[in-house]
mmCIF file of C-alpha atoms in Angstrom:
data_model
loop_
_atom_site.group_PDB
_atom_site.id
_atom_site.type_symbol
_atom_site.label_atom_id
_atom_site.label_comp_id
_atom_site.label_asym_id
_atom_site.label_seq_id
_atom_site.Cartn_x
_atom_site.Cartn_y
_atom_site.Cartn_z
ATOM 1 C CA MET A 1 -64.874 57.912 -28.765
ATOM 2 C CA GLN A 2 -67.668 58.111 -26.893
ATOM 3 C CA LYS A 3 -65.645 58.980 -24.309
ATOM 4 C CA LEU A 4 -64.151 61.480 -26.495
ATOM 5 C CA VAL A 5 -67.168 63.744 -27.335
ATOM 6 C CA ALA A 6 -67.939 63.093 -23.130
ATOM 7 C CA ILE A 7 -65.298 65.354 -22.273
ATOM 8 C CA LEU A 8 -65.442 68.063 -24.075
ATOM 9 C CA PRO A 9 -67.699 69.798 -22.035
ATOM 10 C CA ALA A 10 -66.202 69.631 -19.395
ATOM 11 C CA TYR A 11 -63.464 71.486 -21.375
ATOM 12 C CA GLU A 12 -65.573 74.363 -21.883
ATOM 13 C CA LEU A 13 -65.037 72.043 -26.129
ATOM 14 C CA THR A 14 -67.945 71.340 -28.316
ATOM 15 C CA MET A 15 -68.240 69.188 -30.721
ATOM 16 C CA SER A 16 -66.248 69.994 -34.497
ATOM 17 C CA THR A 17 -67.193 66.594 -37.081
ATOM 18 C CA SER A 18 -67.422 67.134 -40.809
ATOM 19 C CA ALA A 19 -69.837 69.556 -40.741
ATOM 20 C CA THR A 20 -69.317 72.136 -38.606
ATOM 21 C CA SER A 21 -65.679 73.069 -39.642
ATOM 22 C CA ARG A 22 -65.972 72.937 -43.775
ATOM 23 C CA ASN A 23 -64.704 76.372 -43.281
ATOM 24 C CA ALA A 24 -61.297 77.577 -42.190
ATOM 25 C CA HIS A 25 -60.970 79.969 -39.048
ATOM 26 C CA ARG A 26 -61.107 83.559 -39.977
ATOM 27 C CA GLY A 27 -57.123 84.433 -38.869
ATOM 28 C CA PHE A 28 -55.623 81.426 -41.853
ATOM 29 C CA LEU A 29 -54.737 82.880 -44.997
ATOM 30 C CA PRO A 30 -55.032 80.416 -47.735
ATOM 31 C CA GLY A 31 -51.885 80.975 -49.756
ATOM 32 C CA THR A 32 -52.323 79.900 -53.081
ATOM 33 C CA TRP A 33 -53.878 76.022 -51.949
ATOM 34 C CA SER A 34 -56.737 77.801 -54.477
ATOM 35 C CA GLU A 35 -54.660 78.181 -57.853
ATOM 36 C CA ALA A 36 -52.575 75.346 -56.518
ATOM 37 C CA TYR A 37 -55.318 72.769 -56.673
ATOM 38 C CA GLY A 38 -57.159 74.787 -59.844
ATOM 39 C CA LEU A 39 -60.042 75.424 -57.329
ATOM 40 C CA GLY A 40 -60.123 79.385 -58.273
ATOM 41 C CA SER A 41 -61.588 81.366 -55.100
ATOM 42 C CA ALA A 42 -62.717 78.287 -53.575
ATOM 43 C CA LYS A 43 -60.988 78.382 -49.731
ATOM 44 C CA PRO A 44 -59.868 75.021 -47.762
ATOM 45 C CA SER A 45 -61.744 74.414 -44.548
ATOM 46 C CA ILE A 46 -60.211 73.920 -41.419
ATOM 47 C CA ALA A 47 -59.780 69.876 -42.363
ATOM 48 C CA ASN A 48 -56.985 71.096 -44.736
ATOM 49 C CA TYR A 49 -55.171 72.720 -42.103
ATOM 50 C CA LEU A 50 -55.493 70.215 -40.090
ATOM 51 C CA PHE A 51 -54.927 66.694 -41.589
ATOM 52 C CA TYR A 52 -53.863 67.247 -45.509
ATOM 53 C CA PRO A 53 -53.182 69.430 -48.119
ATOM 54 C CA GLN A 54 -55.955 68.529 -50.323
ATOM 55 C CA PRO A 55 -59.472 69.508 -50.896
ATOM 56 C CA THR A 56 -61.747 67.198 -49.152
ATOM 57 C CA THR A 57 -63.570 65.706 -52.269
ATOM 58 C CA MET A 58 -60.204 64.990 -54.083
ATOM 59 C CA VAL A 59 -59.929 63.153 -50.343
ATOM 60 C CA SER A 60 -60.703 58.859 -51.142
ATOM 61 C CA THR A 61 -60.118 55.359 -49.700
ATOM 62 C CA ALA A 62 -59.136 51.677 -50.761
ATOM 63 C CA PHE A 63 -59.396 48.266 -48.925
ATOM 64 C CA LEU A 64 -56.650 45.637 -50.404
ATOM 65 C CA PRO A 65 -57.235 42.694 -49.075
ATOM 66 C CA SER A 66 -54.707 41.148 -47.824
ATOM 67 C CA GLY A 67 -53.049 39.398 -50.148
ATOM 68 C CA GLU A 68 -53.032 41.876 -52.526
ATOM 69 C CA ARG A 69 -50.659 44.582 -50.915
ATOM 70 C CA THR A 70 -47.537 45.134 -52.970
#
């Protein structure tokens, strides 16, 4: 990961973190996203367009030890 971040300036790119990607690009249209998740006038973040549709606060990760897989 460090090598990837180190090469970004060579291509005139800046590092993007979740803090800098909270708002979607101006040209992105949310469609019915806020109605689908019952969020009123909220708009999706850039992470919703790139990685997963649900709001970033609804994403969770769980660890299952190798003996407890279903």
